[in-house]
PDB file of C-alpha atoms in Angstrom:
ATOM      1  CA  MET A1070      12.553  15.368  -2.746  1.00 46.00           C
ATOM      2  CA  THR A1071      13.470  12.288  -4.737  1.00 51.00           C
ATOM      3  CA  ASN A1072      10.727  13.109  -7.212  1.00 51.00           C
ATOM      4  CA  VAL A1073      12.362  15.690  -9.492  1.00 49.00           C
ATOM      5  CA  LYS A1074      11.696  17.056 -12.951  1.00 48.00           C
ATOM      6  CA  THR A1075      14.189  16.600 -15.759  1.00 42.00           C
ATOM      7  CA  ALA A1076      13.448  18.191 -19.116  1.00 40.00           C
ATOM      8  CA  GLY A1077       9.757  18.317 -18.263  1.00 47.00           C
ATOM      9  CA  THR A1078       9.608  14.703 -17.065  1.00 73.00           C
ATOM     10  CA  GLU A1079       9.187  13.595 -13.448  1.00 90.00           C
ATOM     11  CA  VAL A1080      11.823  11.178 -12.184  1.00 95.00           C
ATOM     12  CA  LEU A1081      11.816   8.797  -9.207  1.00 98.00           C
ATOM     13  CA  ASP A1082      15.267   7.844  -7.934  1.00 97.00           C
ATOM     14  CA  ALA A1083      15.162   4.060  -7.446  1.00 97.00           C
ATOM     15  CA  GLU A1084      17.748   4.275  -4.664  1.00 97.00           C
ATOM     16  CA  LYS A1085      15.581   6.596  -2.566  1.00 98.00           C
ATOM     17  CA  THR A1086      12.115   5.338  -3.488  1.00 98.00           C
ATOM     18  CA  ALA A1087      10.240   2.307  -2.140  1.00 98.00           C
ATOM     19  CA  LEU A1088       7.127   0.607  -3.426  1.00 98.00           C
ATOM     20  CA  VAL A1089       4.717  -0.278  -0.603  1.00 98.00           C
ATOM     21  CA  VAL A1090       1.933  -2.698  -1.590  1.00 98.00           C
ATOM     22  CA  ILE A1091      -0.945  -2.902   0.886  1.00 98.00           C
ATOM     23  CA  ASP A1092      -2.830  -6.110   1.743  1.00 97.00           C
ATOM     24  CA  LEU A1093      -2.751  -7.986  -1.551  1.00 97.00           C
ATOM     25  CA  GLN A1094      -3.466 -11.269   0.183  1.00 95.00           C
ATOM     26  CA  ASN A1095      -5.915 -14.106  -0.387  1.00 94.00           C
ATOM     27  CA  GLY A1096      -8.648 -13.014   2.017  1.00 91.00           C
ATOM     28  CA  ILE A1097      -8.771  -9.416   0.752  1.00 92.00           C
ATOM     29  CA  VAL A1098      -8.232  -9.861  -2.973  1.00 94.00           C
ATOM     30  CA  GLY A1099     -10.823 -12.637  -2.689  1.00 90.00           C
ATOM     31  CA  LEU A1100     -13.519 -10.046  -1.981  1.00 84.00           C
ATOM     32  CA  GLY A1101     -13.679  -9.761  -5.776  1.00 74.00           C
ATOM     33  CA  GLY A1102     -17.027  -8.276  -6.822  1.00 80.00           C
ATOM     34  CA  GLN A1103     -17.260  -6.278  -3.591  1.00 90.00           C
ATOM     35  CA  LEU A1104     -14.451  -3.970  -4.789  1.00 95.00           C
ATOM     36  CA  ALA A1105     -14.822  -0.710  -6.734  1.00 96.00           C
ATOM     37  CA  PRO A1106     -14.056   1.203  -8.878  1.00 97.00           C
ATOM     38  CA  ASN A1107     -11.102  -0.959  -9.949  1.00 97.00           C
ATOM     39  CA  SER A1108     -11.476  -4.722  -9.978  1.00 96.00           C
ATOM     40  CA  ALA A1109      -9.286  -7.004  -7.886  1.00 95.00           C
ATOM     41  CA  GLN A1110      -7.864  -8.415 -11.126  1.00 96.00           C
ATOM     42  CA  GLN A1111      -6.899  -4.930 -12.338  1.00 97.00           C
ATOM     43  CA  VAL A1112      -5.257  -4.011  -9.033  1.00 98.00           C
ATOM     44  CA  VAL A1113      -3.314  -7.278  -8.918  1.00 97.00           C
ATOM     45  CA  GLY A1114      -2.168  -6.815 -12.512  1.00 97.00           C
ATOM     46  CA  GLN A1115      -1.041  -3.225 -12.015  1.00 98.00           C
ATOM     47  CA  ALA A1116       0.610  -3.954  -8.650  1.00 98.00           C
ATOM     48  CA  SER A1117       2.480  -6.927 -10.127  1.00 97.00           C
ATOM     49  CA  ARG A1118       3.735  -4.691 -12.921  1.00 97.00           C
ATOM     50  CA  LEU A1119       4.937  -2.138 -10.366  1.00 98.00           C
ATOM     51  CA  VAL A1120       6.677  -4.791  -8.237  1.00 97.00           C
ATOM     52  CA  GLU A1121       8.460  -6.135 -11.308  1.00 96.00           C
ATOM     53  CA  ALA A1122       9.536  -2.649 -12.440  1.00 97.00           C
ATOM     54  CA  PHE A1123      10.821  -1.661  -8.985  1.00 97.00           C
ATOM     55  CA  THR A1124      12.602  -4.997  -8.564  1.00 96.00           C
ATOM     56  CA  ASN A1125      14.283  -4.659 -11.969  1.00 95.00           C
ATOM     57  CA  LYS A1126      15.554  -1.194 -11.014  1.00 96.00           C
ATOM     58  CA  GLY A1127      16.914  -2.468  -7.691  1.00 95.00           C
ATOM     59  CA  ALA A1128      14.413  -0.409  -5.684  1.00 97.00           C
ATOM     60  CA  PHE A1129      13.128  -1.499  -2.273  1.00 97.00           C
ATOM     61  CA  VAL A1130       9.791  -3.334  -2.417  1.00 98.00           C
ATOM     62  CA  VAL A1131       7.599  -3.845   0.659  1.00 98.00           C
ATOM     63  CA  LEU A1132       4.676  -6.261   0.641  1.00 98.00           C
ATOM     64  CA  VAL A1133       2.328  -5.544   3.542  1.00 98.00           C
ATOM     65  CA  ARG A1134      -0.124  -8.104   4.892  1.00 96.00           C
ATOM     66  CA  VAL A1135      -2.548  -7.995   7.775  1.00 93.00           C
ATOM     67  CA  SER A1136      -2.750 -10.987  10.083  1.00 90.00           C
ATOM     68  CA  THR A1137      -3.415 -12.010  13.665  1.00 83.00           C
ATOM     69  CA  LEU A1138      -1.798 -14.366  16.116  1.00 72.00           C
ATOM     70  CA  ASP A1139      -4.901 -15.295  18.101  1.00 72.00           C
ATOM     71  CA  GLY A1140      -7.411 -12.485  17.471  1.00 70.00           C
ATOM     72  CA  LYS A1141      -6.436 -10.754  20.698  1.00 73.00           C
ATOM     73  CA  ASP A1142      -3.874  -8.591  18.913  1.00 73.00           C
ATOM     74  CA  TRP A1143      -6.574  -6.862  16.829  1.00 69.00           C
ATOM     75  CA  LEU A1144      -7.737  -3.408  17.842  1.00 73.00           C
ATOM     76  CA  HIS A1145     -11.098  -3.512  19.672  1.00 68.00           C
ATOM     77  CA  PRO A1146     -12.391   0.062  20.048  1.00 72.00           C
ATOM     78  CA  LYS A1147     -16.001   0.834  20.927  1.00 78.00           C
ATOM     79  CA  THR A1148     -17.639   2.053  17.710  1.00 69.00           C
ATOM     80  CA  ASP A1149     -21.034   2.748  16.165  1.00 83.00           C
ATOM     81  CA  ALA A1150     -20.384   0.147  13.483  1.00 76.00           C
ATOM     82  CA  ALA A1151     -21.165  -3.442  14.308  1.00 70.00           C
ATOM     83  CA  PRO A1152     -18.018  -5.479  15.079  1.00 64.00           C
ATOM     84  CA  HIS A1153     -16.871  -7.926  12.434  1.00 61.00           C
ATOM     85  CA  ALA A1154     -17.489 -11.490  13.548  1.00 55.00           C
ATOM     86  CA  MET A1155     -15.833 -13.116  10.531  1.00 55.00           C
ATOM     87  CA  GLN A1156     -14.078 -16.435  10.690  1.00 63.00           C
ATOM     88  CA  TRP A1157     -11.187 -16.162   8.271  1.00 67.00           C
ATOM     89  CA  PRO A1158     -10.438 -19.319   6.241  1.00 71.00           C
ATOM     90  CA  GLU A1159      -7.067 -21.035   6.331  1.00 81.00           C
ATOM     91  CA  GLY A1160      -4.511 -19.082   4.312  1.00 87.00           C
ATOM     92  CA  TRP A1161      -6.537 -15.860   4.156  1.00 86.00           C
ATOM     93  CA  ASP A1162      -3.488 -13.857   5.251  1.00 89.00           C
ATOM     94  CA  ASN A1163      -1.075 -15.384   2.720  1.00 92.00           C
ATOM     95  CA  LEU A1164       0.160 -13.062  -0.009  1.00 94.00           C
ATOM     96  CA  ILE A1165      -1.461 -13.736  -3.366  1.00 94.00           C
ATOM     97  CA  PRO A1166       0.488 -16.134  -5.640  1.00 93.00           C
ATOM     98  CA  GLU A1167       1.302 -13.331  -8.096  1.00 94.00           C
ATOM     99  CA  LEU A1168       3.485 -11.663  -5.453  1.00 93.00           C
ATOM    100  CA  GLU A1169       5.066 -14.700  -3.795  1.00 83.00           C
ATOM    101  CA  GLY A1170       7.684 -15.064  -6.523  1.00 79.00           C
ATOM    102  CA  PHE A1171       9.426 -11.790  -5.693  1.00 82.00           C
ATOM    103  CA  LEU A1172      11.946 -13.172  -3.209  1.00 74.00           C
ATOM    104  CA  ASN A1173      13.785  -9.912  -2.500  1.00 84.00           C
ATOM    105  CA  ALA A1174      10.699  -8.070  -1.262  1.00 94.00           C
ATOM    106  CA  HIS A1175      10.492  -7.200   2.424  1.00 96.00           C
ATOM    107  CA  VAL A1176       7.283  -8.513   4.010  1.00 96.00           C
ATOM    108  CA  VAL A1177       5.644  -6.476   6.768  1.00 97.00           C
ATOM    109  CA  THR A1178       2.933  -8.055   8.909  1.00 96.00           C
ATOM    110  CA  LYS A1179       0.606  -5.557  10.582  1.00 96.00           C
ATOM    111  CA  ARG A1180      -2.158  -5.991  13.167  1.00 94.00           C
ATOM    112  CA  GLN A1181      -4.158  -2.878  12.318  1.00 94.00           C
ATOM    113  CA  TRP A1182      -5.037  -0.679   9.325  1.00 94.00           C
ATOM    114  CA  GLY A1183      -1.746   1.189   8.936  1.00 97.00           C
ATOM    115  CA  ALA A1184       1.592  -0.362   7.960  1.00 98.00           C
ATOM    116  CA  PHE A1185       3.799   1.831  10.190  1.00 98.00           C
ATOM    117  CA  PHE A1186       2.459   1.439  13.727  1.00 96.00           C
ATOM    118  CA  GLY A1187       3.961  -1.560  15.521  1.00 94.00           C
ATOM    119  CA  THR A1188       6.077  -2.693  12.537  1.00 97.00           C
ATOM    120  CA  ASP A1189       9.649  -2.161  11.311  1.00 97.00           C
ATOM    121  CA  LEU A1190       8.566  -0.334   8.144  1.00 98.00           C
ATOM    122  CA  ASP A1191       9.888   3.116   9.094  1.00 98.00           C
ATOM    123  CA  LEU A1192      13.136   1.598  10.374  1.00 98.00           C
ATOM    124  CA  GLN A1193      13.750  -0.357   7.165  1.00 98.00           C
ATOM    125  CA  LEU A1194      12.999   2.658   4.964  1.00 98.00           C
ATOM    126  CA  ARG A1195      15.283   5.002   6.907  1.00 98.00           C
ATOM    127  CA  ARG A1196      18.159   2.505   7.015  1.00 98.00           C
ATOM    128  CA  ARG A1197      18.096   2.488   3.228  1.00 98.00           C
ATOM    129  CA  GLY A1198      17.962   6.286   2.913  1.00 98.00           C
ATOM    130  CA  ILE A1199      14.486   6.192   1.378  1.00 98.00           C
ATOM    131  CA  ASP A1200      12.533   9.435   1.413  1.00 98.00           C
ATOM    132  CA  THR A1201       9.737   8.637  -1.037  1.00 98.00           C
ATOM    133  CA  ILE A1202       7.164   5.836  -1.057  1.00 98.00           C
ATOM    134  CA  VAL A1203       4.860   4.736  -3.851  1.00 98.00           C
ATOM    135  CA  LEU A1204       1.614   3.303  -2.482  1.00 98.00           C
ATOM    136  CA  CYS A1205      -0.932   0.900  -3.960  1.00 98.00           C
ATOM    137  CA  GLY A1206      -3.186  -1.952  -2.809  1.00 98.00           C
ATOM    138  CA  ILE A1207      -6.496  -2.620  -1.084  1.00 97.00           C
ATOM    139  CA  SER A1208      -8.338  -0.841   0.386  1.00 96.00           C
ATOM    140  CA  THR A1209      -7.891   2.752  -0.734  1.00 98.00           C
ATOM    141  CA  SER A1210      -9.986   4.075   2.147  1.00 97.00           C
ATOM    142  CA  ILE A1211      -8.583   1.878   4.921  1.00 96.00           C
ATOM    143  CA  GLY A1212      -5.141   0.261   4.638  1.00 97.00           C
ATOM    144  CA  VAL A1213      -3.761   2.553   1.936  1.00 98.00           C
ATOM    145  CA  ASP A1214      -5.211   5.737   3.443  1.00 98.00           C
ATOM    146  CA  THR A1215      -4.081   4.954   6.996  1.00 98.00           C
ATOM    147  CA  THR A1216      -0.582   4.034   5.827  1.00 98.00           C
ATOM    148  CA  ALA A1217      -0.456   7.239   3.752  1.00 98.00           C
ATOM    149  CA  THR A1218      -1.444   9.341   6.762  1.00 98.00           C
ATOM    150  CA  GLU A1219       1.230   7.661   8.886  1.00 98.00           C
ATOM    151  CA  ALA A1220       3.832   8.171   6.141  1.00 98.00           C
ATOM    152  CA  PHE A1221       2.848  11.839   5.850  1.00 98.00           C
ATOM    153  CA  GLN A1222       3.331  12.273   9.595  1.00 98.00           C
ATOM    154  CA  HIS A1223       6.744  10.583   9.321  1.00 98.00           C
ATOM    155  CA  GLY A1224       7.775  13.110   6.654  1.00 98.00           C
ATOM    156  CA  TYR A1225       7.871  10.886   3.568  1.00 98.00           C
ATOM    157  CA  HIS A1226       7.124  12.136   0.059  1.00 98.00           C
ATOM    158  CA  GLN A1227       4.419   9.993  -1.528  1.00 98.00           C
ATOM    159  CA  VAL A1228       3.073   8.919  -4.892  1.00 98.00           C
ATOM    160  CA  PHE A1229      -0.335   7.243  -5.011  1.00 98.00           C
ATOM    161  CA  VAL A1230      -0.984   4.837  -7.892  1.00 98.00           C
ATOM    162  CA  GLU A1231      -4.699   5.382  -8.435  1.00 98.00           C
ATOM    163  CA  ASP A1232      -5.283   2.560 -10.922  1.00 98.00           C
ATOM    164  CA  ALA A1233      -3.453   0.059  -8.669  1.00 98.00           C
ATOM    165  CA  MET A1234      -5.775   0.497  -5.693  1.00 98.00           C
ATOM    166  CA  THR A1235      -9.456   0.073  -4.977  1.00 98.00           C
ATOM    167  CA  ALA A1236     -12.004   0.091  -2.147  1.00 97.00           C
ATOM    168  CA  THR A1237     -15.223  -1.636  -1.116  1.00 94.00           C
ATOM    169  CA  ALA A1238     -17.187   1.257  -2.644  1.00 95.00           C
ATOM    170  CA  LYS A1239     -16.444   3.653  -5.503  1.00 97.00           C
ATOM    171  CA  GLU A1240     -17.443   6.603  -3.312  1.00 97.00           C
ATOM    172  CA  GLU A1241     -14.886   5.675  -0.634  1.00 97.00           C
ATOM    173  CA  HIS A1242     -12.101   5.380  -3.202  1.00 98.00           C
ATOM    174  CA  GLU A1243     -12.954   8.653  -4.920  1.00 98.00           C
ATOM    175  CA  TYR A1244     -13.280  10.612  -1.673  1.00 98.00           C
ATOM    176  CA  VAL A1245      -9.794   9.637  -0.526  1.00 98.00           C
ATOM    177  CA  VAL A1246      -8.197  10.093  -3.965  1.00 98.00           C
ATOM    178  CA  LYS A1247      -9.801  13.478  -4.592  1.00 98.00           C
ATOM    179  CA  THR A1248      -9.769  14.929  -1.073  1.00 98.00           C
ATOM    180  CA  LYS A1249      -6.948  13.461   1.026  1.00 98.00           C
ATOM    181  CA  PHE A1250      -4.211  12.197  -1.280  1.00 98.00           C
ATOM    182  CA  PRO A1251      -3.601  15.530  -3.085  1.00 98.00           C
ATOM    183  CA  ARG A1252      -2.744  17.047   0.314  1.00 98.00           C
ATOM    184  CA  MET A1253      -0.196  14.328   1.118  1.00 98.00           C
ATOM    185  CA  GLY A1254       1.451  13.583  -2.202  1.00 98.00           C
ATOM    186  CA  LYS A1255       1.007  13.095  -5.927  1.00 98.00           C
ATOM    187  CA  ILE A1256      -1.515  10.925  -7.754  1.00 98.00           C
ATOM    188  CA  ARG A1257      -0.251   9.029 -10.780  1.00 98.00           C
ATOM    189  CA  THR A1258      -1.079   5.966 -12.905  1.00 98.00           C
ATOM    190  CA  THR A1259       0.907   2.748 -13.091  1.00 98.00           C
ATOM    191  CA  GLU A1260       2.171   3.728 -16.533  1.00 98.00           C
ATOM    192  CA  GLU A1261       3.372   7.091 -15.255  1.00 98.00           C
ATOM    193  CA  VAL A1262       5.148   5.606 -12.227  1.00 98.00           C
ATOM    194  CA  VAL A1263       6.941   2.970 -14.306  1.00 98.00           C
ATOM    195  CA  SER A1264       8.127   5.647 -16.728  1.00 97.00           C
ATOM    196  CA  MET A1265       9.273   7.894 -13.825  1.00 96.00           C
ATOM    197  CA  LEU A1266      11.433   5.236 -12.165  1.00 96.00           C
ATOM    198  CA  LYS A1267      15.146   5.740 -12.963  1.00 91.00           C
TER     199      LYS A1267
END
């Protein structure tokens, strides 16, 4: 695994590690007060710090956004939950301004919760010899969790940045962080990940 210990300190090899930022775009970050336990402002701040650190180390950065061509490319399963009938405003799927300045980042556009299915994410990671991904973004229990499950099934090592992600409810965030993520990877803070990156 890329994540090794040296003299008691964990190390992430920048050449084999990618940062994958989930759905930090206008229409999702704009949910604001509907997010918990971490605020949108906190997640944006921590994610921006991670993107800058990974960029400075020459590591691969992936900015994931969810969008639609005409609404027909969304998934439409029959569920118990009422279907969302939202009309998204113009520009809802644009990346937030804080991330637009990182020109070397690879942008992945997805049509569903996870960032692997139907995209070139796995291809781009494997072409670069990446075996470890660091995940953050919104929402912990949907986009981040689904992408993590897909990455686990693809055989990637993972690090989850708990203070750089959030959900629409504290309980959703905590369930995934405490129950699912420890079975798929390691849970760290932004500070720890930045210090691990070599």
